[in-house]
Amino acid sequence: DFTRTRAAGHRPRRAMLATIVLVATVTGGRDLVERAQSSSQWNVLESAPPPDTEHLLTIAVKQRNRDRLEEVLNEVSTPGHPRHGKHLSYHEAHELTSNSPGTSAVVRWLISIGANVETTTPHGQYVRARAHVSTWSHALKATFKSLVHVDGGEPIVRAIDDVSVPSEVGTHIAAILSACDLPQRKRSQR
């Protein structure tokens, strides 16, 4: 569990998660996308970031034909295979794996929740969107908090609960970066 400053009346984290999982199961229609992470290297600040704090998330769209891409990789890498050495071009690889309907569904969902879609990669693998923490909290059914590394530094904003999305868009999402993931800190060189 996250290390936190104990405040009077603070419910233990495990009890909170049990309640959240029960609600997600009862209401249904949502897909779990990211699991909350814990680390002894990060402290959760008790005060939540102001609701109008903006936070940037990157949504990784599930790519199509990954199994076929692996087959092609094996074919072009196997001596004696008729396709040996005939690698896919950058364009061919992306044509095989791009998921335009998935990218469109993710962008439509982001706009519908009030997020500002900032960029989409050329082949739609990633969609970057910015929104207020309150918008992300509501859309992802998660509590966002400020966390600070035990060695100090600037606080970061992350969800301290599992992150879920409506099933109709969840089928297109591989990951949501900067929602739960905690950055690794480099050790200082001595």
PDB file of C-alpha atoms in Angstrom:
ATOM      1  CA  ASP A   1       0.000   0.000   0.000  1.00  0.00           C
ATOM      2  CA  PHE A   2       1.021   3.597  -0.497  1.00  0.00           C
ATOM      3  CA  THR A   3       2.772   5.240   2.398  1.00  0.00           C
ATOM      4  CA  ARG A   4       0.501   8.044   3.598  1.00  0.00           C
ATOM      5  CA  THR A   5       0.254  10.557   6.344  1.00  0.00           C
ATOM      6  CA  ARG A   6      -2.383   9.259   8.752  1.00  0.00           C
ATOM      7  CA  ALA A   7      -5.236  11.649   9.376  1.00  0.00           C
ATOM      8  CA  ALA A   8      -7.987  11.255  11.913  1.00  0.00           C
ATOM      9  CA  GLY A   9     -10.853   9.238  10.490  1.00  0.00           C
ATOM     10  CA  HIS A  10      -8.814   7.964   7.521  1.00  0.00           C
ATOM     11  CA  ARG A  11     -10.207   4.650   6.234  1.00  0.00           C
ATOM     12  CA  PRO A  12      -7.600   1.993   5.484  1.00  0.00           C
ATOM     13  CA  ARG A  13      -6.791   1.661   1.779  1.00  0.00           C
ATOM     14  CA  ARG A  14      -7.814  -1.992   1.585  1.00  0.00           C
ATOM     15  CA  ALA A  15     -11.338  -1.234   2.729  1.00  0.00           C
ATOM     16  CA  MET A  16     -11.553   1.538   0.148  1.00  0.00           C
ATOM     17  CA  LEU A  17     -10.460  -0.784  -2.682  1.00  0.00           C
ATOM     18  CA  ALA A  18     -12.942  -3.472  -1.668  1.00  0.00           C
ATOM     19  CA  THR A  19     -15.740  -0.919  -1.912  1.00  0.00           C
ATOM     20  CA  ILE A  20     -14.567   0.306  -5.313  1.00  0.00           C
ATOM     21  CA  VAL A  21     -14.255  -3.222  -6.747  1.00  0.00           C
ATOM     22  CA  LEU A  22     -17.743  -4.069  -5.476  1.00  0.00           C
ATOM     23  CA  VAL A  23     -19.219  -0.950  -7.110  1.00  0.00           C
ATOM     24  CA  ALA A  24     -17.461  -1.693 -10.428  1.00  0.00           C
ATOM     25  CA  THR A  25     -18.785  -5.254 -10.352  1.00  0.00           C
ATOM     26  CA  VAL A  26     -22.346  -4.217  -9.475  1.00  0.00           C
ATOM     27  CA  THR A  27     -22.622  -1.404 -12.038  1.00  0.00           C
ATOM     28  CA  GLY A  28     -20.967  -3.443 -14.803  1.00  0.00           C
ATOM     29  CA  GLY A  29     -20.408  -2.172 -18.308  1.00  0.00           C
ATOM     30  CA  ARG A  30     -16.829  -1.112 -17.537  1.00  0.00           C
ATOM     31  CA  ASP A  31     -13.457  -2.596 -18.403  1.00  0.00           C
ATOM     32  CA  LEU A  32     -10.488  -2.474 -16.046  1.00  0.00           C
ATOM     33  CA  VAL A  33      -7.628  -0.793 -17.920  1.00  0.00           C
ATOM     34  CA  GLU A  34      -4.944  -0.080 -15.318  1.00  0.00           C
ATOM     35  CA  ARG A  35      -4.308  -1.377 -11.813  1.00  0.00           C
ATOM     36  CA  ALA A  36      -3.333   1.060  -9.086  1.00  0.00           C
ATOM     37  CA  GLN A  37       0.342   0.735  -8.218  1.00  0.00           C
ATOM     38  CA  SER A  38       1.971   0.996  -4.870  1.00  0.00           C
ATOM     39  CA  SER A  39       5.545   1.721  -3.989  1.00  0.00           C
ATOM     40  CA  SER A  40       7.478   2.461  -0.857  1.00  0.00           C
ATOM     41  CA  GLN A  41       9.303   5.077  -2.964  1.00  0.00           C
ATOM     42  CA  TRP A  42       6.249   7.348  -3.334  1.00  0.00           C
ATOM     43  CA  ASN A  43       4.223   9.101  -0.647  1.00  0.00           C
ATOM     44  CA  VAL A  44       0.593  10.049  -1.251  1.00  0.00           C
ATOM     45  CA  LEU A  45      -0.172  13.580  -0.146  1.00  0.00           C
ATOM     46  CA  GLU A  46      -3.410  13.683   1.842  1.00  0.00           C
ATOM     47  CA  SER A  47      -4.742  16.772   0.105  1.00  0.00           C
ATOM     48  CA  ALA A  48      -6.054  16.068  -3.386  1.00  0.00           C
ATOM     49  CA  PRO A  49      -4.842  18.205  -6.266  1.00  0.00           C
ATOM     50  CA  PRO A  50      -7.276  21.046  -6.998  1.00  0.00           C
ATOM     51  CA  PRO A  51     -10.080  19.718  -9.268  1.00  0.00           C
ATOM     52  CA  ASP A  52      -9.115  22.165 -12.015  1.00  0.00           C
ATOM     53  CA  THR A  53      -5.518  20.878 -12.121  1.00  0.00           C
ATOM     54  CA  GLU A  54      -4.830  19.743 -15.672  1.00  0.00           C
ATOM     55  CA  HIS A  55      -3.348  16.305 -16.264  1.00  0.00           C
ATOM     56  CA  LEU A  56      -2.082  14.798 -19.518  1.00  0.00           C
ATOM     57  CA  LEU A  57      -2.783  11.135 -20.265  1.00  0.00           C
ATOM     58  CA  THR A  58      -1.612   9.037 -23.196  1.00  0.00           C
ATOM     59  CA  ILE A  59      -3.994   6.307 -24.334  1.00  0.00           C
ATOM     60  CA  ALA A  60      -2.405   3.347 -26.120  1.00  0.00           C
ATOM     61  CA  VAL A  61      -4.850   1.981 -28.702  1.00  0.00           C
ATOM     62  CA  LYS A  62      -4.942  -1.821 -29.158  1.00  0.00           C
ATOM     63  CA  GLN A  63      -3.320  -2.684 -32.457  1.00  0.00           C
ATOM     64  CA  ARG A  64      -4.762  -5.167 -34.920  1.00  0.00           C
ATOM     65  CA  ASN A  65      -3.099  -8.273 -36.375  1.00  0.00           C
ATOM     66  CA  ARG A  66      -0.305  -8.559 -33.846  1.00  0.00           C
ATOM     67  CA  ASP A  67      -0.320 -12.335 -34.328  1.00  0.00           C
ATOM     68  CA  ARG A  68       0.087 -11.875 -38.096  1.00  0.00           C
ATOM     69  CA  LEU A  69       2.896  -9.366 -37.517  1.00  0.00           C
ATOM     70  CA  GLU A  70       4.718 -11.979 -35.416  1.00  0.00           C
ATOM     71  CA  GLU A  71       4.218 -14.573 -38.166  1.00  0.00           C
ATOM     72  CA  VAL A  72       5.687 -12.201 -40.760  1.00  0.00           C
ATOM     73  CA  LEU A  73       8.636 -11.464 -38.442  1.00  0.00           C
ATOM     74  CA  ASN A  74       9.318 -15.191 -38.095  1.00  0.00           C
ATOM     75  CA  GLU A  75       8.972 -15.726 -41.851  1.00  0.00           C
ATOM     76  CA  VAL A  76      11.400 -12.966 -42.840  1.00  0.00           C
ATOM     77  CA  SER A  77      13.852 -14.094 -40.149  1.00  0.00           C
ATOM     78  CA  THR A  78      13.889 -17.802 -41.026  1.00  0.00           C
ATOM     79  CA  PRO A  79      16.594 -18.876 -43.501  1.00  0.00           C
ATOM     80  CA  GLY A  80      15.054 -20.963 -46.284  1.00  0.00           C
ATOM     81  CA  HIS A  81      11.581 -19.449 -45.925  1.00  0.00           C
ATOM     82  CA  PRO A  82      10.303 -17.915 -49.199  1.00  0.00           C
ATOM     83  CA  ARG A  83       9.868 -14.552 -47.425  1.00  0.00           C
ATOM     84  CA  HIS A  84      13.317 -14.631 -45.779  1.00  0.00           C
ATOM     85  CA  GLY A  85      14.896 -11.175 -45.859  1.00  0.00           C
ATOM     86  CA  LYS A  86      11.780  -9.514 -47.322  1.00  0.00           C
ATOM     87  CA  HIS A  87      11.044  -7.216 -44.405  1.00  0.00           C
ATOM     88  CA  LEU A  88       7.934  -5.075 -44.165  1.00  0.00           C
ATOM     89  CA  SER A  89       8.390  -1.379 -44.765  1.00  0.00           C
ATOM     90  CA  TYR A  90       7.475   1.077 -42.030  1.00  0.00           C
ATOM     91  CA  HIS A  91       4.264   1.840 -43.919  1.00  0.00           C
ATOM     92  CA  GLU A  92       3.397  -1.862 -44.463  1.00  0.00           C
ATOM     93  CA  ALA A  93       3.893  -2.700 -40.775  1.00  0.00           C
ATOM     94  CA  HIS A  94       1.625   0.139 -39.688  1.00  0.00           C
ATOM     95  CA  GLU A  95      -0.986  -0.696 -42.342  1.00  0.00           C
ATOM     96  CA  LEU A  96      -1.104  -4.218 -40.934  1.00  0.00           C
ATOM     97  CA  THR A  97      -1.477  -3.159 -37.295  1.00  0.00           C
ATOM     98  CA  SER A  98      -3.304   0.179 -37.342  1.00  0.00           C
ATOM     99  CA  ASN A  99      -6.726   0.236 -35.722  1.00  0.00           C
ATOM    100  CA  SER A 100      -8.507   3.260 -37.179  1.00  0.00           C
ATOM    101  CA  PRO A 101     -11.933   2.298 -35.759  1.00  0.00           C
ATOM    102  CA  GLY A 102     -10.336   1.887 -32.310  1.00  0.00           C
ATOM    103  CA  THR A 103      -8.526   5.216 -32.512  1.00  0.00           C
ATOM    104  CA  SER A 104     -11.731   6.936 -33.643  1.00  0.00           C
ATOM    105  CA  ALA A 105     -13.696   5.371 -30.773  1.00  0.00           C
ATOM    106  CA  VAL A 106     -11.086   6.528 -28.234  1.00  0.00           C
ATOM    107  CA  VAL A 107     -11.038  10.076 -29.643  1.00  0.00           C
ATOM    108  CA  ARG A 108     -14.875  10.255 -29.643  1.00  0.00           C
ATOM    109  CA  TRP A 109     -14.968   9.056 -26.025  1.00  0.00           C
ATOM    110  CA  LEU A 110     -12.311  11.564 -24.938  1.00  0.00           C
ATOM    111  CA  ILE A 111     -14.214  14.434 -26.559  1.00  0.00           C
ATOM    112  CA  SER A 112     -17.489  13.226 -25.003  1.00  0.00           C
ATOM    113  CA  ILE A 113     -16.012  13.392 -21.486  1.00  0.00           C
ATOM    114  CA  GLY A 114     -14.648  16.892 -22.083  1.00  0.00           C
ATOM    115  CA  ALA A 115     -10.976  16.065 -22.602  1.00  0.00           C
ATOM    116  CA  ASN A 116      -8.896  18.072 -25.073  1.00  0.00           C
ATOM    117  CA  VAL A 117      -7.296  15.702 -27.591  1.00  0.00           C
ATOM    118  CA  GLU A 118      -3.845  17.212 -28.162  1.00  0.00           C
ATOM    119  CA  THR A 119      -2.205  14.736 -30.511  1.00  0.00           C
ATOM    120  CA  THR A 120      -2.707  11.413 -32.200  1.00  0.00           C
ATOM    121  CA  THR A 121       0.268   9.558 -33.636  1.00  0.00           C
ATOM    122  CA  PRO A 122       0.245   9.207 -37.446  1.00  0.00           C
ATOM    123  CA  HIS A 123      -0.982   5.604 -37.381  1.00  0.00           C
ATOM    124  CA  GLY A 124      -3.254   6.051 -34.349  1.00  0.00           C
ATOM    125  CA  GLN A 125      -1.268   3.973 -31.853  1.00  0.00           C
ATOM    126  CA  TYR A 126      -1.363   6.694 -29.188  1.00  0.00           C
ATOM    127  CA  VAL A 127      -3.770   9.491 -28.343  1.00  0.00           C
ATOM    128  CA  ARG A 128      -2.650  12.241 -25.940  1.00  0.00           C
ATOM    129  CA  ALA A 129      -5.379  14.146 -24.131  1.00  0.00           C
ATOM    130  CA  ARG A 130      -5.479  16.776 -21.416  1.00  0.00           C
ATOM    131  CA  ALA A 131      -8.303  17.328 -18.926  1.00  0.00           C
ATOM    132  CA  HIS A 132      -8.924  18.512 -15.390  1.00  0.00           C
ATOM    133  CA  VAL A 133      -8.247  15.951 -12.677  1.00  0.00           C
ATOM    134  CA  SER A 134     -11.963  16.074 -11.811  1.00  0.00           C
ATOM    135  CA  THR A 135     -12.811  15.055 -15.400  1.00  0.00           C
ATOM    136  CA  TRP A 136     -10.388  12.127 -15.318  1.00  0.00           C
ATOM    137  CA  SER A 137     -11.643  11.067 -11.865  1.00  0.00           C
ATOM    138  CA  HIS A 138     -15.222  10.920 -13.083  1.00  0.00           C
ATOM    139  CA  ALA A 139     -14.449   9.294 -16.452  1.00  0.00           C
ATOM    140  CA  LEU A 140     -12.026   6.694 -15.071  1.00  0.00           C
ATOM    141  CA  LYS A 141     -13.893   6.069 -11.782  1.00  0.00           C
ATOM    142  CA  ALA A 142     -10.695   6.684  -9.830  1.00  0.00           C
ATOM    143  CA  THR A 143      -9.378   9.052  -7.185  1.00  0.00           C
ATOM    144  CA  PHE A 144      -6.385  11.094  -8.280  1.00  0.00           C
ATOM    145  CA  LYS A 145      -3.881  12.291  -5.693  1.00  0.00           C
ATOM    146  CA  SER A 146      -0.579  14.104  -5.663  1.00  0.00           C
ATOM    147  CA  LEU A 147       2.395  11.869  -4.924  1.00  0.00           C
ATOM    148  CA  VAL A 148       5.917  12.880  -4.051  1.00  0.00           C
ATOM    149  CA  HIS A 149       9.032  10.712  -4.235  1.00  0.00           C
ATOM    150  CA  VAL A 150      10.715   9.914  -0.922  1.00  0.00           C
ATOM    151  CA  ASP A 151      13.874  11.614  -2.221  1.00  0.00           C
ATOM    152  CA  GLY A 152      11.899  14.800  -2.889  1.00  0.00           C
ATOM    153  CA  GLY A 153      11.188  16.583  -6.121  1.00  0.00           C
ATOM    154  CA  GLU A 154       8.016  17.861  -7.716  1.00  0.00           C
ATOM    155  CA  PRO A 155       4.760  16.048  -6.952  1.00  0.00           C
ATOM    156  CA  ILE A 156       3.113  14.033  -9.707  1.00  0.00           C
ATOM    157  CA  VAL A 157      -0.598  13.303 -10.139  1.00  0.00           C
ATOM    158  CA  ARG A 158      -1.696   9.668 -10.347  1.00  0.00           C
ATOM    159  CA  ALA A 159      -4.775   7.547  -9.665  1.00  0.00           C
ATOM    160  CA  ILE A 160      -4.605   5.653  -6.402  1.00  0.00           C
ATOM    161  CA  ASP A 161      -7.459   3.350  -7.473  1.00  0.00           C
ATOM    162  CA  ASP A 162      -7.785   0.950 -10.376  1.00  0.00           C
ATOM    163  CA  VAL A 163      -8.778   2.741 -13.585  1.00  0.00           C
ATOM    164  CA  SER A 164     -11.749   1.610 -15.664  1.00  0.00           C
ATOM    165  CA  VAL A 165     -13.545   2.858 -18.766  1.00  0.00           C
ATOM    166  CA  PRO A 166     -16.883   2.057 -20.396  1.00  0.00           C
ATOM    167  CA  SER A 167     -16.729  -1.336 -22.126  1.00  0.00           C
ATOM    168  CA  GLU A 168     -17.541   0.119 -25.541  1.00  0.00           C
ATOM    169  CA  VAL A 169     -14.239   2.034 -25.503  1.00  0.00           C
ATOM    170  CA  GLY A 170     -12.329  -0.364 -23.240  1.00  0.00           C
ATOM    171  CA  THR A 171     -12.171  -2.955 -26.008  1.00  0.00           C
ATOM    172  CA  HIS A 172      -9.952  -0.516 -27.933  1.00  0.00           C
ATOM    173  CA  ILE A 173      -7.570   0.527 -25.124  1.00  0.00           C
ATOM    174  CA  ALA A 174      -4.312  -1.303 -24.382  1.00  0.00           C
ATOM    175  CA  ALA A 175      -3.124   1.081 -21.634  1.00  0.00           C
ATOM    176  CA  ILE A 176      -3.547   4.554 -20.199  1.00  0.00           C
ATOM    177  CA  LEU A 177      -0.144   6.049 -19.482  1.00  0.00           C
ATOM    178  CA  SER A 178       0.347   8.513 -16.607  1.00  0.00           C
ATOM    179  CA  ALA A 179      -2.854   7.326 -14.957  1.00  0.00           C
ATOM    180  CA  CYS A 180      -1.427   4.801 -12.471  1.00  0.00           C
ATOM    181  CA  ASP A 181       2.142   4.119 -13.583  1.00  0.00           C
ATOM    182  CA  LEU A 182       4.854   5.448 -11.316  1.00  0.00           C
ATOM    183  CA  PRO A 183       8.044   6.743 -12.926  1.00  0.00           C
ATOM    184  CA  GLN A 184      11.323   5.098 -12.027  1.00  0.00           C
ATOM    185  CA  ARG A 185      13.828   7.401 -10.407  1.00  0.00           C
ATOM    186  CA  LYS A 186      17.438   7.135 -11.529  1.00  0.00           C
ATOM    187  CA  ARG A 187      19.884   6.409  -8.795  1.00  0.00           C
ATOM    188  CA  SER A 188      22.535   9.044  -8.391  1.00  0.00           C
ATOM    189  CA  GLN A 189      25.998   8.128  -9.620  1.00  0.00           C
ATOM    190  CA  ARG A 190      28.643   8.194  -6.899  1.00  0.00           C
TER     191      ARG A 190
END
